[in-house]
Protein backbone atom coordinates (compact mmCIF):
# COMPACT_ATOMS: atom_id res chain seq x y z
CA MET A 1 32.63 15.26 -22.34
CA PRO A 2 30.61 12.63 -24.26
CA ASN A 3 29.30 13.44 -27.70
CA ARG A 4 25.64 14.32 -27.67
CA GLN A 5 23.23 13.60 -30.47
CA PRO A 6 22.11 16.80 -32.22
CA PHE A 7 18.48 17.82 -31.93
CA THR A 8 17.51 17.19 -35.51
CA LEU A 9 13.94 17.49 -36.77
CA ASP A 10 13.63 13.71 -36.84
CA ARG A 11 14.76 13.38 -33.23
CA VAL A 12 12.46 16.15 -32.03
CA VAL A 13 9.50 14.54 -33.81
CA ARG A 14 10.33 11.20 -32.18
CA MET A 15 10.46 12.83 -28.75
CA VAL A 16 7.11 14.58 -29.31
CA ILE A 17 5.53 11.32 -30.46
CA ALA A 18 6.92 9.48 -27.41
CA ILE A 19 5.52 12.14 -25.06
CA ALA A 20 2.17 12.01 -26.84
CA ILE A 21 2.09 8.22 -26.50
CA VAL A 22 2.80 8.47 -22.75
CA PHE A 23 -0.01 10.97 -22.20
CA GLY A 24 -2.28 8.88 -24.43
CA ILE A 25 -1.62 5.80 -22.30
CA ILE A 26 -2.38 7.75 -19.11
CA TRP A 27 -5.60 9.10 -20.67
CA LEU A 28 -6.63 5.61 -21.81
CA ILE A 29 -5.93 4.13 -18.37
CA ASP A 30 -8.04 6.87 -16.79
CA ILE A 31 -10.96 5.99 -19.10
CA LEU A 32 -10.64 2.24 -18.53
CA LYS A 33 -9.78 2.38 -14.82
CA ASP A 34 -13.09 0.80 -13.77
CA VAL A 35 -12.26 -2.25 -15.90
CA LEU A 36 -8.52 -2.34 -15.19
CA LEU A 37 -8.76 -1.88 -11.43
CA PRO A 38 -10.11 -5.38 -10.63
CA PHE A 39 -7.55 -6.91 -12.99
CA LEU A 40 -4.66 -5.05 -11.36
CA VAL A 41 -5.90 -5.95 -7.88
CA ALA A 42 -5.98 -9.59 -8.97
CA CYS A 43 -2.44 -9.28 -10.37
CA LEU A 44 -1.27 -7.84 -7.06
CA ILE A 45 -2.92 -10.66 -5.10
CA ALA A 46 -1.40 -13.27 -7.41
CA TYR A 47 2.01 -11.62 -7.08
CA ILE A 48 1.84 -11.67 -3.28
CA PHE A 49 0.67 -15.31 -3.21
CA GLU A 50 3.31 -16.56 -5.67
CA PRO A 51 5.95 -17.38 -2.97
CA PHE A 52 3.34 -19.46 -1.11
CA VAL A 53 2.50 -21.32 -4.32
CA GLN A 54 6.17 -22.15 -4.90
CA HIS A 55 6.55 -23.18 -1.25
CA ASN A 56 3.58 -25.56 -1.50
CA ARG A 57 4.94 -27.04 -4.72
CA LYS A 58 8.29 -27.69 -3.05
CA LEU A 59 6.82 -28.93 0.23
CA LEU A 60 4.27 -31.28 -1.36
CA LYS A 61 6.54 -32.14 -4.32
CA LEU A 62 3.93 -31.15 -6.88
CA LYS A 63 4.93 -31.04 -10.55
CA GLY A 64 2.18 -28.76 -11.82
CA ARG A 65 0.84 -25.45 -10.54
CA THR A 66 -2.88 -26.21 -10.47
CA ALA A 67 -2.95 -28.17 -7.20
CA ALA A 68 -0.50 -25.76 -5.53
CA VAL A 69 -2.61 -22.75 -6.55
CA PHE A 70 -5.85 -24.14 -5.14
CA ILE A 71 -4.09 -25.31 -1.97
CA THR A 72 -2.69 -21.79 -1.50
CA LEU A 73 -6.11 -20.20 -2.03
CA PHE A 74 -7.66 -22.63 0.45
CA GLU A 75 -4.98 -21.80 3.01
CA ALA A 76 -5.57 -18.07 2.52
CA LEU A 77 -9.35 -18.40 2.91
CA PHE A 78 -8.96 -20.66 5.93
CA PHE A 79 -6.57 -18.23 7.59
CA LEU A 80 -8.93 -15.31 6.88
CA ALA A 81 -11.89 -17.25 8.30
CA VAL A 82 -9.97 -18.11 11.47
CA VAL A 83 -8.91 -14.48 11.97
CA ILE A 84 -12.49 -13.24 11.49
CA TYR A 85 -13.83 -15.91 13.84
CA PHE A 86 -11.53 -14.88 16.69
CA ILE A 87 -11.49 -11.13 16.09
CA SER A 88 -15.19 -10.48 15.39
CA PRO A 89 -16.41 -10.89 19.00
CA MET A 90 -13.66 -8.63 20.33
CA VAL A 91 -14.33 -5.99 17.67
CA SER A 92 -18.06 -6.09 18.36
CA GLU A 93 -17.42 -5.63 22.08
CA GLU A 94 -15.07 -2.72 21.36
CA LEU A 95 -17.67 -1.00 19.17
CA HIS A 96 -20.40 -1.28 21.80
CA GLN A 97 -18.01 -0.02 24.46
CA MET A 98 -17.08 2.91 22.24
CA ALA A 99 -20.77 3.66 21.65
CA ALA A 100 -21.31 4.07 25.40
CA ILE A 101 -18.21 6.26 25.70
CA MET A 102 -19.33 8.49 22.82
CA LYS A 103 -22.80 8.82 24.35
CA ASN A 104 -21.28 9.94 27.64
CA TYR A 105 -18.92 12.30 25.84
CA ALA A 106 -21.76 13.88 23.84
CA SER A 107 -23.79 14.57 26.99
CA SER A 108 -20.80 15.68 29.07
CA LYS A 109 -19.54 19.24 29.28
CA GLY A 110 -16.21 18.28 30.78
CA THR A 111 -12.87 19.35 29.35
CA VAL A 112 -9.27 18.20 29.58
CA ARG A 113 -6.76 20.29 31.48
CA PHE A 114 -3.85 21.89 29.62
CA LEU A 115 -5.61 21.27 26.28
CA PRO A 116 -6.99 24.30 24.38
CA VAL A 117 -10.73 24.67 24.98
CA GLU A 118 -11.19 25.91 21.41
CA LEU A 119 -9.73 22.68 20.06
CA GLN A 120 -12.04 20.57 22.21
CA GLN A 121 -15.06 22.61 21.11
CA LEU A 122 -14.02 22.22 17.47
CA LEU A 123 -14.08 18.45 17.92
CA ARG A 124 -17.62 18.59 19.34
CA ASP A 125 -18.80 20.84 16.51
CA SER A 126 -17.22 18.68 13.80
CA PHE A 127 -18.79 15.33 14.76
CA ASP A 128 -22.28 14.30 15.78
CA PHE A 129 -21.34 11.95 18.61
CA HIS A 130 -25.00 11.14 19.39
CA HIS A 131 -25.47 9.80 15.85
CA LEU A 132 -22.16 7.94 15.94
CA SER A 133 -23.14 6.36 19.24
CA GLU A 134 -26.45 5.16 17.81
CA MET A 135 -24.70 3.66 14.79
CA LEU A 136 -22.13 1.79 16.88
CA SER A 137 -24.78 0.44 19.26
CA GLN A 138 -26.87 -1.15 16.47
CA GLN A 139 -27.17 -4.91 16.47
CA ASP A 140 -27.75 -5.05 12.72
CA TRP A 141 -24.52 -4.10 11.02
CA MET A 142 -25.70 -4.61 7.45
CA PRO A 143 -26.89 -0.99 6.90
CA ILE A 144 -23.56 0.33 8.17
CA ILE A 145 -21.57 -2.08 6.02
CA THR A 146 -23.73 -1.30 2.99
CA ASP A 147 -23.37 2.45 3.41
CA THR A 148 -19.62 2.14 3.93
CA LEU A 149 -19.14 -0.03 0.85
CA LYS A 150 -21.33 2.28 -1.21
CA ALA A 151 -19.34 5.34 -0.16
CA THR A 152 -16.05 3.58 -0.84
CA TRP A 153 -17.27 2.40 -4.22
CA ASP A 154 -18.41 5.91 -5.19
CA VAL A 155 -14.92 7.18 -4.46
CA ILE A 156 -13.27 4.46 -6.52
CA THR A 157 -15.58 4.59 -9.53
CA SER A 158 -16.21 8.35 -9.49
CA GLY A 159 -19.90 7.52 -9.51
CA TRP A 160 -20.80 7.16 -13.20
CA ASN A 161 -19.86 3.62 -14.22
CA VAL A 162 -21.02 1.67 -11.18
CA LEU A 163 -22.75 -1.18 -13.01
CA LEU A 164 -19.72 -2.04 -15.12
CA GLY A 165 -17.51 -1.80 -12.06
CA ILE A 166 -19.70 -4.18 -10.04
CA VAL A 167 -19.61 -6.77 -12.82
CA SER A 168 -15.84 -6.39 -12.98
CA TRP A 169 -15.44 -6.90 -9.24
CA LEU A 170 -17.52 -10.06 -9.37
CA ILE A 171 -14.89 -11.69 -11.58
CA VAL A 172 -11.86 -10.63 -9.52
CA ALA A 173 -11.75 -14.12 -8.05
CA LEU A 174 -11.60 -15.59 -11.55
CA TYR A 175 -8.82 -13.17 -12.47
CA VAL A 176 -6.83 -14.29 -9.44
CA VAL A 177 -7.21 -17.99 -10.24
CA PHE A 178 -6.35 -17.63 -13.94
CA ILE A 179 -3.35 -15.36 -13.29
CA MET A 180 -2.00 -17.64 -10.57
CA LEU A 181 -2.37 -20.70 -12.82
CA ASP A 182 -0.42 -19.07 -15.68
CA TYR A 183 1.86 -16.86 -13.57
CA GLU A 184 5.15 -18.36 -14.76
CA ARG A 185 4.04 -18.36 -18.40
CA LEU A 186 2.93 -14.73 -18.19
CA GLU A 187 6.19 -13.80 -16.47
CA ARG A 188 8.22 -15.28 -19.32
CA GLY A 189 5.88 -14.20 -22.10
CA TYR A 190 6.59 -10.47 -21.92
CA GLN A 191 10.18 -11.05 -23.10
CA SER A 192 8.97 -12.18 -26.51
CA LEU A 193 7.30 -8.77 -26.97
CA ILE A 194 10.61 -6.90 -26.57
CA PRO A 195 12.97 -6.47 -29.57
CA ARG A 196 16.17 -8.49 -29.23
CA LYS A 197 18.42 -5.40 -29.18
CA MET A 198 16.52 -3.98 -26.22
CA ARG A 199 16.27 -7.18 -24.17
CA PRO A 200 19.49 -6.66 -22.12
CA MET A 201 18.33 -3.19 -21.08
CA ALA A 202 14.78 -4.45 -20.45
CA THR A 203 16.17 -7.30 -18.34
CA SER A 204 18.17 -4.85 -16.21
CA ILE A 205 15.20 -2.55 -15.70
CA THR A 206 12.91 -5.50 -14.94
CA ARG A 207 15.38 -6.73 -12.32
CA ASP A 208 15.26 -3.32 -10.61
CA ILE A 209 11.45 -3.37 -10.64
CA VAL A 210 11.21 -6.92 -9.29
CA ASN A 211 13.75 -6.27 -6.51
CA ASN A 212 11.96 -3.15 -5.30
CA MET A 213 8.50 -4.72 -5.61
CA ASN A 214 9.69 -7.73 -3.60
CA ARG A 215 10.96 -5.47 -0.86
CA TYR A 216 7.91 -3.24 -0.88
CA PHE A 217 4.84 -5.37 -1.59
CA ARG A 218 5.91 -8.59 0.09
CA GLY A 219 8.34 -7.48 2.75
CA GLN A 220 6.50 -4.35 3.78
CA ALA A 221 3.14 -6.18 3.74
CA LEU A 222 4.47 -8.74 6.23
CA ILE A 223 5.96 -5.99 8.39
CA ALA A 224 2.68 -4.04 8.28
CA PHE A 225 0.74 -7.12 9.37
CA ILE A 226 3.04 -7.75 12.35
CA VAL A 227 3.09 -4.06 13.29
CA GLY A 228 -0.72 -3.93 13.23
CA ILE A 229 -0.90 -6.87 15.64
CA LEU A 230 1.71 -5.29 17.93
CA PHE A 231 -0.20 -1.99 18.03
CA ALA A 232 -3.48 -3.80 18.74
CA ILE A 233 -1.86 -5.69 21.63
CA GLY A 234 -0.16 -2.57 23.00
CA PHE A 235 -3.33 -0.44 22.88
CA SER A 236 -5.29 -3.24 24.54
CA ILE A 237 -2.75 -3.38 27.38
CA VAL A 238 -2.96 0.37 28.08
CA GLY A 239 -6.78 0.25 27.90
CA LEU A 240 -7.40 2.39 24.80
CA PRO A 241 -10.87 1.89 23.32
CA MET A 242 -11.07 0.56 19.74
CA ALA A 243 -7.62 -0.96 20.30
CA ILE A 244 -7.90 -3.76 17.72
CA ILE A 245 -9.48 -1.61 15.01
CA LEU A 246 -7.00 1.22 15.50
CA GLY A 247 -4.05 -1.17 15.67
CA LEU A 248 -4.98 -2.92 12.42
CA PHE A 249 -5.61 0.48 10.80
CA ILE A 250 -2.09 1.60 11.76
CA GLY A 251 -0.74 -1.64 10.32
CA LEU A 252 -2.51 -0.84 7.05
CA LEU A 253 -0.95 2.64 7.04
CA ASN A 254 2.44 1.00 7.57
CA LEU A 255 2.31 -0.38 4.01
CA VAL A 256 3.87 3.00 3.25
CA PRO A 257 6.92 3.30 5.55
CA TYR A 258 6.47 5.79 8.41
CA LEU A 259 2.97 6.79 7.28
CA GLN A 260 1.64 5.46 10.61
CA VAL A 261 2.75 8.77 12.16
CA ILE A 262 -0.52 10.39 10.99
CA SER A 263 -2.45 7.90 13.15
CA ILE A 264 -1.38 9.87 16.23
CA ILE A 265 -4.26 12.27 15.52
CA PRO A 266 -7.10 9.68 15.76
CA THR A 267 -5.28 8.13 18.73
CA ALA A 268 -5.29 11.48 20.54
CA VAL A 269 -8.99 11.97 19.69
CA LEU A 270 -9.84 8.55 21.13
CA CYS A 271 -7.89 9.40 24.28
CA LEU A 272 -9.82 12.67 24.59
CA VAL A 273 -13.24 11.08 24.06
CA TYR A 274 -12.41 8.28 26.50
CA ALA A 275 -11.09 10.71 29.14
CA VAL A 276 -14.20 12.90 29.07
CA GLY A 277 -16.76 10.17 28.40
CA GLY A 278 -15.22 7.31 30.34
CA GLY A 279 -13.72 9.02 33.34
CA GLY A 280 -10.07 8.26 32.60
CA GLU A 281 -7.10 10.60 32.68
CA PHE A 282 -6.27 11.97 29.23
CA TRP A 283 -2.59 12.71 29.65
CA THR A 284 -1.84 9.39 31.34
CA LEU A 285 -3.52 7.40 28.58
CA PHE A 286 -2.03 9.59 25.85
CA TRP A 287 1.55 9.16 27.05
CA GLU A 288 1.01 5.43 27.45
CA CYS A 289 -0.09 5.34 23.80
CA VAL A 290 3.00 7.34 22.84
CA ALA A 291 5.08 4.73 24.67
CA VAL A 292 3.36 2.03 22.57
CA TYR A 293 4.31 3.94 19.41
CA CYS A 294 7.93 4.20 20.53
CA ILE A 295 8.23 0.52 21.52
CA VAL A 296 6.60 -0.79 18.32
CA GLN A 297 8.69 1.55 16.17
CA ALA A 298 11.85 0.34 17.92
CA ILE A 299 10.85 -3.29 17.32
CA GLN A 300 10.15 -2.50 13.68
CA ASP A 301 13.40 -0.62 13.01
CA LEU A 302 15.74 -2.81 15.06
CA PHE A 303 14.30 -6.27 14.43
CA LEU A 304 11.51 -6.61 11.84
CA THR A 305 12.95 -4.52 9.02
CA PRO A 306 16.50 -5.98 9.18
CA LYS A 307 15.24 -9.56 9.47
CA ILE A 308 12.46 -9.41 6.86
CA MET A 309 13.68 -6.87 4.32
CA GLY A 310 17.42 -7.16 4.81
CA LYS A 311 19.88 -4.31 4.57
CA ALA A 312 18.47 -2.93 1.33
CA MET A 313 15.13 -1.24 1.88
CA GLY A 314 14.43 -0.33 -1.74
CA LEU A 315 12.99 3.05 -2.60
CA ASN A 316 13.43 5.88 -0.16
CA PRO A 317 10.22 6.47 1.87
CA ALA A 318 10.06 10.07 0.62
CA ILE A 319 10.17 8.84 -3.00
CA ILE A 320 7.43 6.30 -2.21
CA LEU A 321 5.18 9.00 -0.71
CA LEU A 322 5.79 11.29 -3.69
CA ALA A 323 5.07 8.47 -6.15
CA LEU A 324 1.82 7.53 -4.39
CA SER A 325 0.72 11.18 -4.33
CA VAL A 326 1.50 11.85 -7.99
CA TRP A 327 0.10 8.65 -9.49
CA GLY A 328 -2.86 8.65 -7.11
CA THR A 329 -3.74 12.17 -8.26
CA LEU A 330 -3.39 11.25 -11.93
CA LEU A 331 -5.16 7.88 -11.95
CA GLY A 332 -6.98 7.61 -8.61
CA PHE A 333 -6.97 4.28 -6.79
CA ILE A 334 -5.51 2.48 -9.77
CA GLY A 335 -2.56 4.86 -9.64
CA LEU A 336 -1.82 3.79 -6.07
CA ILE A 337 -1.46 0.19 -7.25
CA ILE A 338 0.88 0.90 -10.16
CA ALA A 339 2.77 3.78 -8.50
CA LEU A 340 5.76 1.76 -7.28
CA PRO A 341 6.50 -0.30 -10.43
CA LEU A 342 6.06 2.73 -12.69
CA THR A 343 8.27 4.90 -10.48
CA THR A 344 10.95 2.20 -10.38
CA LEU A 345 10.71 1.87 -14.16
CA LEU A 346 11.17 5.62 -14.64
CA ILE A 347 14.11 5.74 -12.21
CA SER A 348 15.80 2.77 -13.92
CA TYR A 349 15.23 4.35 -17.32
CA TYR A 350 16.68 7.63 -16.04
CA ARG A 351 19.75 5.90 -14.62
CA HIS A 352 20.45 3.97 -17.83
CA TYR A 353 19.69 6.64 -20.42
CA ILE A 354 20.23 10.00 -18.68
CA VAL A 355 22.61 9.63 -15.73
CA GLU A 356 24.93 7.09 -17.30
CA GLY A 357 24.50 8.82 -20.65
CA ILE A 358 25.74 5.91 -22.72
CA ASP A 359 26.18 7.06 -26.30
CA ASN A 360 26.79 4.18 -28.67
CA ARG A 361 28.06 6.51 -31.34
CA SER A 362 30.78 7.92 -29.07
CA GLY A 363 32.28 4.56 -28.21
CA GLY A 364 30.29 3.96 -25.03
CA LYS A 365 31.79 6.77 -22.94
CA PRO A 366 29.77 7.26 -19.79
CA GLY A 367 28.16 10.61 -19.17
CA ALA A 368 28.42 10.35 -15.38
CA THR A 369 31.18 9.22 -13.05
CA ARG A 370 30.83 6.34 -10.61
CA SER A 371 30.69 8.72 -7.64
CA GLU A 372 27.83 10.66 -9.28
CA LEU A 373 25.88 7.43 -9.81
CA GLU A 374 26.45 6.41 -6.17
CA ASN A 375 25.23 9.81 -4.98
CA PHE A 376 22.11 9.41 -7.11
CA ASP A 377 21.48 5.97 -5.60
CA ASP A 378 21.90 7.34 -2.07
CA VAL A 379 19.19 9.93 -2.73
CA VAL A 380 16.65 7.67 -4.43
CA TYR A 381 17.35 4.34 -2.75
CA ASP A 382 17.57 3.76 0.99
CA ASP A 383 20.46 1.27 1.07
CA LYS A 384 21.48 1.75 4.70
CA LEU A 385 19.62 0.96 7.89
């Protein structure tokens, strides 16, 4: 057994101070979240775009970062504009089609066989389909967009510091540009803030964070984008209304592995509304949608994930969901952004200081065997396909 340091008064005081500092940082982040949120969003955007910046520098043989950064931003804006140009007419047509279906559903008294009548009545009582139909059939979308943005903003800002938040969001673009221009300098600069004795440990922990962030933010973002397109195509083939919107929404959910399962509920609701309001057969359409889920999931698990993310998938999906829930509850939307790096940091710290139990005063005897460390990795990290 390794020698353990005694719990002296000095050590206890240090532990209490460390815990107080952690809670103080969380409290301070909660107070400043309206200011920090745009900055963290900009950091995330810059982090995702960094591989494209390096690719442009290598492809165009550019020495500095400035030209590569602006070329990357132009490419991103151009790609977004092209996507909006081609998707907007189809989305508009889908919304108007859905408005007619909802209007028919609201005025219809029909039901679906083999589906509980109480459940169908609960759906009618929970939503005002006449009002939804009127909203979707409007030609002027600005009131809808304004109301949606206002509601979203109220959730993010908790309602009391809106003005400061709006000003902060207006400079997100500037944050992105400045961070991308000095990305390499900022990446190296943090090392000078760490004491020399702690730099090897900090380097190891940083490597764990970077590896998992690469797999999650970049790899999973690309997978989610492809999965969203596949779902949109599949739903369009089977004739589901709102196919593009629902498909892209499922792709967004896929940023968290396997979270797209919850989208089965809105898919089933759309099938029900379409069957009663549009004259289709509910069970036929529903099972076709289930087939789309199965096919896309098979493509994702058998092809996309191995090719894009490799054999190591990073954090276990259950750990990711738990981290998002905990940090989202503590810090709101800003907690969702920093959930993964903070969780990886805590796990790395736990592995180095608790599981391994290295005690310098006892000659560096490990406090855990190799098999125990491998078992810990198998639980926390999903290293097998």
